[in-house]
Amino acid sequence: MKIVLYGNPTLRVKSAEVDKVDDDLRKTLDEMVELMRSANGVGLAANQVDIPKRFFVLEVEGNVKKVVNPEIIESGEEMVEFEEGCLSIPGVYKKVTRPEKIKVKYLDENGEEKVEELTEMWSRAFQHELDHLDGILFTDRISVLNKRLVAKKLEILKKDYNIFLLYFLLQYYLQLCI
Ligand code: ZN
């Protein structure tokens, strides 16, 4: 399991619902928690590890949430601005405006339904990760000016991804030739 970077098409996919919370999923969630920690992240969505399914993990101040088939059922009116980054877009940090408070519904790792009100970092991270599951990146939500400022960095990341893909295909082709 590894984190896919900007340019990878899985990051733009609207991920599919999970039909069953089973041991395989629990194992994947555990692996994602480990990976998120080793990357010093507060959240990691399934499509960031190339699995186009609706689940993610969060960790705020040492507390972990494993979230399956999440939904936001209510959003507060108060909007707040906060600087975000993303493990799939290294080196880019920009302010994003989102509702401060949300009410959410999801299944936990035992398949039990949870309804919670989230604020501050939990709310922020939940919204960022849920966007991932819909193929939305935080850079889609930044101001026009900031979009212009990060355009070059994003272009370089995309180029890196294409070079990686080309290298991978070339290796595959050479293997076929041998
Ligand atoms: Zn992210």
XYZ file of N, CA and C and ligand atoms in Angstrom:
535
model
N 0.846 -1.195 0.000
C 0.000 0.000 0.000
C 0.885 1.250 0.000
N 0.580 2.152 -0.942
C 1.298 3.430 -0.894
C 0.394 4.575 -1.334
N 0.798 5.777 -0.966
C -0.034 6.949 -1.248
C 0.157 7.376 -2.696
N -0.958 7.516 -3.423
C -0.851 7.971 -4.809
C -0.846 9.504 -4.832
N -0.148 10.047 -5.818
C 0.048 11.492 -5.874
C -0.787 12.156 -6.963
N -0.878 13.454 -6.845
C -1.596 14.297 -7.805
C -1.257 13.875 -9.234
N -2.280 13.724 -10.054
C -2.061 13.258 -11.431
C -2.584 11.840 -11.593
N -2.612 11.087 -10.484
C -3.140 9.722 -10.553
C -4.660 9.773 -10.721
N -5.194 9.082 -11.745
C -6.632 9.196 -12.028
C -7.549 8.718 -10.885
N -7.066 7.831 -10.016
C -7.921 7.336 -8.913
C -8.355 8.478 -7.995
N -7.534 9.536 -7.916
C -7.880 10.683 -7.062
C -9.068 11.467 -7.612
N -9.427 11.234 -8.863
C -10.524 11.980 -9.490
C -11.787 11.138 -9.654
N -11.760 9.938 -9.123
C -12.900 9.017 -9.253
C -13.909 9.267 -8.132
N -15.221 9.179 -8.457
C -16.224 9.176 -7.399
C -16.288 7.737 -6.892
N -15.855 7.533 -5.653
C -15.688 6.183 -5.136
C -17.023 5.504 -4.835
N -16.997 4.168 -4.867
C -18.218 3.360 -4.678
C -18.454 3.043 -3.201
N -19.720 2.919 -2.835
C -20.116 2.544 -1.463
C -19.518 1.178 -1.092
N -19.280 0.981 0.181
C -18.827 -0.323 0.693
C -20.074 -1.139 1.018
N -20.158 -2.413 0.548
C -21.371 -3.192 0.867
C -21.235 -3.951 2.172
N -20.003 -4.285 2.560
C -19.878 -5.094 3.759
C -18.636 -4.694 4.545
N -18.818 -4.486 5.862
C -17.655 -4.207 6.699
C -17.163 -5.553 7.229
N -16.043 -6.017 6.687
C -15.544 -7.345 7.071
C -14.071 -7.274 7.489
N -13.495 -8.445 7.742
C -12.098 -8.490 8.211
C -11.122 -7.877 7.197
N -11.404 -8.099 5.919
C -10.527 -7.536 4.885
C -10.503 -6.016 4.982
N -11.710 -5.436 5.153
C -11.794 -3.973 5.243
C -11.089 -3.490 6.516
N -11.325 -4.217 7.627
C -10.674 -3.809 8.898
C -9.154 -3.832 8.759
N -8.645 -4.838 8.051
C -7.200 -4.939 7.851
C -6.695 -3.749 7.019
N -7.440 -3.431 5.974
C -7.068 -2.290 5.124
C -7.083 -0.989 5.937
N -8.116 -0.818 6.768
C -8.213 0.390 7.600
C -7.011 0.491 8.540
N -6.625 -0.640 9.142
C -5.456 -0.644 10.045
C -4.186 -0.242 9.293
N -4.035 -0.791 8.096
C -2.848 -0.459 7.294
C -2.839 1.025 6.942
N -4.042 1.544 6.668
C -4.124 2.973 6.321
C -3.767 3.856 7.513
N -4.154 3.431 8.720
C -3.792 4.210 9.923
C -2.261 4.255 10.046
N -1.624 3.104 9.852
C -0.154 3.051 9.927
C 0.496 3.986 8.907
N -0.031 3.908 7.688
C 0.537 4.716 6.603
C 0.333 6.214 6.868
N -0.872 6.560 7.340
C -1.175 7.966 7.662
C -0.206 8.478 8.736
N 0.040 7.641 9.746
C 0.959 8.036 10.823
C 2.369 8.214 10.291
N 2.807 7.268 9.463
C 4.195 7.356 8.990
C 4.363 8.586 8.090
N 3.261 9.060 7.508
C 3.342 10.249 6.649
C 2.987 11.528 7.409
N 2.751 11.387 8.731
C 2.369 12.535 9.576
C 1.103 13.251 9.096
N 0.118 12.465 8.648
C -1.132 13.074 8.191
C -2.201 13.006 9.263
N -3.281 13.790 9.085
C -4.427 13.689 9.992
C -5.571 12.926 9.335
N -5.417 12.612 8.054
C -6.460 11.854 7.370
C -5.911 11.182 6.131
N -6.536 10.062 5.759
C -6.136 9.357 4.535
C -7.367 8.638 3.980
N -7.686 8.949 2.727
C -8.870 8.356 2.091
C -8.458 7.142 1.259
N -9.405 6.213 1.084
C -9.110 4.965 0.368
C -8.569 5.232 -1.042
N -9.147 6.222 -1.742
C -8.631 6.425 -3.106
C -7.230 7.045 -3.113
N -6.754 7.525 -1.960
C -5.355 7.969 -1.892
C -4.397 6.787 -1.821
N -4.929 5.596 -1.554
C -4.084 4.393 -1.633
C -4.590 3.508 -2.775
N -5.209 4.178 -3.753
C -5.624 3.528 -5.005
C -6.788 2.549 -4.857
N -7.607 2.739 -3.822
C -8.806 1.886 -3.655
C -10.031 2.807 -3.812
N -10.758 2.707 -4.932
C -11.860 3.646 -5.160
C -13.155 3.268 -4.423
N -13.066 3.188 -3.088
C -14.204 2.820 -2.235
C -14.400 3.907 -1.176
N -15.625 3.962 -0.620
C -15.953 5.065 0.287
C -15.564 4.776 1.749
N -14.311 4.938 2.048
C -13.879 4.902 3.451
C -12.595 5.704 3.628
N -12.381 6.152 4.883
C -11.145 6.877 5.194
C -10.821 6.744 6.673
N -9.607 7.141 7.027
C -9.192 7.155 8.437
C -8.780 8.576 8.813
N -8.987 8.901 10.097
C -8.612 10.215 10.629
C -7.884 9.999 11.944
N -6.968 10.914 12.279
C -6.375 10.892 13.617
C -6.150 12.320 14.083
N -6.825 12.656 15.167
C -6.673 13.989 15.745
C -6.272 13.818 17.209
N -5.155 14.395 17.584
C -4.622 14.324 18.948
C -4.634 12.899 19.514
N -4.155 11.963 18.718
C -4.027 10.588 19.182
C -5.301 9.758 19.127
N -6.423 10.361 18.722
C -7.668 9.592 18.596
C -7.943 9.278 17.128
N -8.204 7.990 16.885
C -8.412 7.532 15.510
C -9.897 7.309 15.248
N -10.349 7.692 14.064
C -11.687 7.316 13.599
C -11.510 6.562 12.295
N -12.232 5.437 12.201
C -12.263 4.689 10.932
C -13.670 4.850 10.393
N -13.767 5.431 9.212
C -15.042 5.944 8.709
C -15.412 5.267 7.379
N -16.582 4.619 7.370
C -17.034 3.893 6.174
C -18.364 4.495 5.703
N -18.531 4.636 4.400
C -19.748 5.204 3.784
C -20.217 6.501 4.475
N -19.338 7.476 4.580
C -19.690 8.704 5.309
C -20.668 9.598 4.553
N -21.424 10.353 5.334
C -22.341 11.361 4.774
C -22.334 12.557 5.706
N -22.496 13.740 5.145
C -22.736 14.928 5.977
C -24.237 15.151 5.947
N -24.898 15.092 7.109
C -26.357 15.228 7.104
C -26.796 16.657 7.441
N -25.889 17.448 8.031
C -26.191 18.861 8.296
C -24.886 19.640 8.330
N -24.926 20.864 7.794
C -23.747 21.742 7.874
C -24.144 23.031 8.568
N -23.318 23.490 9.500
C -23.573 24.763 10.174
C -23.415 25.927 9.206
N -23.988 27.069 9.593
C -23.908 28.220 8.691
C -22.575 28.943 8.788
N -21.941 28.851 9.948
C -20.683 29.587 10.130
C -19.581 28.951 9.283
N -18.924 29.812 8.478
C -17.843 29.318 7.627
C -16.504 29.755 8.220
N -15.503 28.889 8.141
C -14.180 29.255 8.651
C -13.106 28.947 7.608
N -12.042 29.749 7.682
C -10.931 29.592 6.751
C -9.791 28.911 7.498
N -9.143 27.940 6.871
C -8.060 27.231 7.541
C -7.102 26.703 6.467
N -5.802 26.727 6.793
C -4.829 26.253 5.809
C -4.824 24.726 5.751
N -4.969 24.187 4.549
C -4.964 22.739 4.370
C -3.787 22.288 3.515
N -3.441 21.034 3.698
C -2.456 20.385 2.841
C -3.005 19.012 2.530
N -2.292 18.233 1.741
C -2.804 16.912 1.382
C -1.621 15.985 1.122
N -1.691 14.760 1.648
C -0.592 13.807 1.464
C -0.375 13.476 -0.020
N -1.409 13.683 -0.843
C -1.285 13.403 -2.279
C -0.796 14.610 -3.078
N -0.676 15.769 -2.396
C -0.210 16.989 -3.089
C 0.915 17.602 -2.255
N 2.073 16.937 -2.195
C 3.136 17.406 -1.302
C 3.600 18.823 -1.633
N 3.846 19.589 -0.579
C 4.420 20.927 -0.752
C 3.412 22.028 -1.029
N 2.117 21.706 -1.104
C 1.111 22.735 -1.376
C 0.225 22.902 -0.134
N 0.173 24.125 0.393
C -0.656 24.438 1.565
C -1.394 25.730 1.266
N -2.725 25.682 1.316
C -3.499 26.901 1.048
C -4.760 26.913 1.889
N -5.270 28.145 2.079
C -6.478 28.293 2.884
C -7.720 27.851 2.124
N -8.586 27.135 2.855
C -9.854 26.677 2.290
C -10.957 27.083 3.265
N -12.075 27.574 2.735
C -13.209 27.954 3.569
C -14.222 26.809 3.585
N -14.596 26.396 4.807
C -15.569 25.300 4.952
C -16.442 25.591 6.164
N -17.606 24.915 6.254
C -18.428 25.055 7.462
C -17.643 24.620 8.706
N -17.812 25.360 9.804
C -17.070 25.045 11.033
C -17.642 23.779 11.689
N -18.978 23.641 11.588
C -19.624 22.540 12.298
C -20.394 21.660 11.306
N -20.278 20.351 11.462
C -21.072 19.449 10.610
C -21.649 18.320 11.454
N -22.772 17.786 10.975
C -23.325 16.580 11.601
C -23.147 15.463 10.579
N -22.567 14.360 11.017
C -22.215 13.307 10.060
C -22.788 11.955 10.468
N -22.873 11.106 9.464
C -23.340 9.735 9.680
C -22.367 8.817 8.950
N -21.976 7.740 9.573
C -21.083 6.787 8.912
C -21.134 5.443 9.638
N -20.496 4.438 9.063
C -20.342 3.156 9.749
C -18.935 3.102 10.323
N -18.802 2.573 11.527
C -17.448 2.402 12.074
C -16.878 1.058 11.601
N -15.706 0.688 12.134
C -15.034 -0.517 11.632
C -15.777 -1.812 12.002
N -16.795 -1.697 12.891
C -17.615 -2.872 13.214
C -18.938 -2.878 12.457
N -19.092 -1.913 11.559
C -20.321 -1.829 10.778
C -21.459 -1.171 11.546
N -21.172 -0.561 12.705
C -22.200 0.112 13.516
C -22.382 1.539 13.021
N -23.641 1.946 12.917
C -23.900 3.309 12.453
C -23.604 4.330 13.547
N -22.916 5.397 13.164
C -22.586 6.472 14.104
C -23.159 7.772 13.562
N -23.701 8.585 14.461
C -24.124 9.944 14.105
C -23.401 10.865 15.081
N -22.642 11.814 14.539
C -21.834 12.677 15.412
C -21.841 14.111 14.929
N -21.663 15.027 15.884
C -21.439 16.426 15.515
C -19.952 16.693 15.624
N -19.382 17.242 14.577
C -17.937 17.483 14.566
C -17.645 18.968 14.426
N -16.587 19.403 15.113
C -16.134 20.787 14.995
C -14.608 20.783 14.846
N -14.053 21.962 14.654
C -12.605 22.166 14.591
C -11.912 21.164 13.674
N -10.818 20.553 14.182
C -9.984 19.706 13.316
C -10.730 18.479 12.796
N -11.600 17.895 13.633
C -12.364 16.715 13.185
C -13.248 17.073 11.995
N -13.926 18.218 12.121
C -14.832 18.671 11.064
C -14.047 18.942 9.783
N -12.944 19.638 9.940
C -12.085 20.015 8.815
C -11.584 18.769 8.076
N -11.026 17.828 8.854
C -10.436 16.636 8.249
C -11.520 15.749 7.616
N -12.664 15.647 8.284
C -13.760 14.833 7.747
C -14.194 15.371 6.376
N -14.333 16.695 6.288
C -14.788 17.302 5.026
C -13.745 17.127 3.922
N -12.474 17.280 4.291
C -11.390 17.110 3.306
C -11.387 15.668 2.767
N -11.527 14.696 3.682
C -11.481 13.283 3.261
C -12.728 12.884 2.474
N -13.886 13.396 2.892
C -15.118 13.078 2.156
C -15.034 13.634 0.729
N -14.450 14.817 0.587
C -14.212 15.359 -0.759
C -13.395 14.374 -1.598
N -12.342 13.795 -0.997
C -11.516 12.827 -1.743
C -12.388 11.737 -2.344
N -13.336 11.224 -1.552
C -14.166 10.104 -2.019
C -15.031 10.510 -3.208
N -15.259 11.821 -3.354
C -16.023 12.323 -4.505
C -15.117 12.829 -5.620
N -13.817 12.559 -5.496
C -12.873 12.973 -6.539
C -12.503 14.446 -6.490
N -12.787 15.100 -5.341
C -12.499 16.533 -5.200
C -11.234 16.716 -4.369
N -10.341 17.592 -4.818
C -9.115 17.891 -4.072
C -9.217 19.287 -3.473
N -8.497 19.535 -2.364
C -8.650 20.844 -1.704
C -8.238 21.993 -2.622
N -7.356 21.689 -3.576
C -6.918 22.731 -4.505
C -8.054 23.164 -5.443
N -9.119 22.350 -5.526
C -10.302 22.765 -6.308
C -11.077 23.845 -5.565
N -10.866 23.928 -4.258
C -11.680 24.817 -3.424
C -10.957 26.088 -2.997
N -9.757 26.317 -3.490
C -9.016 27.513 -3.087
C -9.369 28.692 -4.005
N -8.956 29.892 -3.610
C -9.305 31.093 -4.375
C -8.636 31.083 -5.755
N -9.188 31.874 -6.656
C -8.651 31.954 -8.021
C -7.181 32.387 -7.990
N -6.888 33.340 -7.108
C -5.513 33.822 -6.995
C -4.586 32.687 -6.550
N -5.002 31.963 -5.507
C -4.181 30.853 -5.027
C -4.062 29.740 -6.065
N -5.130 29.536 -6.835
C -5.070 28.529 -7.912
C -3.963 28.899 -8.884
N -3.875 30.207 -9.184
C -2.832 30.654 -10.105
C -1.452 30.436 -9.488
N -1.360 30.694 -8.176
C -0.064 30.553 -7.498
C 0.422 29.100 -7.451
N -0.496 28.148 -7.328
C -0.060 26.742 -7.200
C -0.059 26.000 -8.535
N -0.538 26.658 -9.597
C -0.678 25.981 -10.896
C 0.629 25.312 -11.344
N 1.746 26.016 -11.154
C 3.026 25.493 -11.618
C 3.424 24.227 -10.839
N 3.243 24.294 -9.512
C 3.578 23.129 -8.675
C 2.747 21.916 -9.085
N 1.458 22.155 -9.329
C 0.561 21.060 -9.718
C 0.971 20.482 -11.071
N 1.381 21.369 -11.979
C 1.829 20.940 -13.300
C 3.038 20.019 -13.167
N 3.984 20.394 -12.268
C 5.198 19.581 -12.060
C 4.820 18.210 -11.492
N 3.893 18.195 -10.516
C 3.457 16.920 -9.926
C 2.848 16.020 -10.996
N 2.050 16.626 -11.883
C 1.386 15.857 -12.938
C 2.431 15.290 -13.904
N 3.437 16.104 -14.211
C 4.502 15.672 -15.113
C 5.251 14.492 -14.486
N 5.549 14.611 -13.180
C 6.238 13.526 -12.465
C 5.432 12.245 -12.565
N 4.130 12.367 -12.425
C 3.270 11.180 -12.487
C 3.343 10.556 -13.879
N 3.320 11.400 -14.917
C 3.367 10.888 -16.283
C 4.698 10.211 -16.595
N 5.790 10.782 -16.053
C 7.109 10.166 -16.259
C 7.143 8.796 -15.588
N 6.585 8.727 -14.380
C 6.517 7.467 -13.642
C 5.743 6.429 -14.451
N 4.608 6.865 -15.025
C 3.749 5.974 -15.796
C 4.491 5.468 -17.033
N 5.206 6.365 -17.696
C 5.954 6.039 -18.903
C 7.041 5.013 -18.570
N 7.728 5.257 -17.468
C 8.797 4.372 -17.008
C 8.235 2.989 -16.715
N 7.074 2.973 -16.052
C 6.403 1.726 -15.689
C 6.010 0.947 -16.950
N 5.443 1.650 -17.923
C 5.008 1.009 -19.169
C 6.208 0.487 -19.961
N 7.292 1.275 -19.942
C 8.505 0.897 -20.651
C 9.079 -0.393 -20.063
N 9.079 -0.447 -18.724
C 9.579 -1.641 -18.029
C 8.754 -2.853 -18.416
N 7.451 -2.647 -18.472
C 6.505 -3.705 -18.807
C 6.775 -4.195 -20.239
N 6.980 -3.227 -21.138
C 7.233 -3.523 -22.549
C 8.539 -4.297 -22.675
N 9.560 -3.872 -21.950
C 10.867 -4.555 -22.041
C 10.758 -5.976 -21.522
N 9.962 -6.158 -20.484
C 9.763 -7.497 -19.932
C 9.109 -8.409 -20.973
N 8.149 -7.827 -21.715
C 7.453 -8.598 -22.740
C 8.411 -9.018 -23.847
N 9.412 -8.160 -24.112
C 10.356 -8.418 -25.189
C 11.375 -9.499 -24.843
N 11.616 -9.693 -23.546
C 12.671 -10.637 -23.143
C 12.207 -12.082 -23.210
Zn -6.026 15.005 1.037
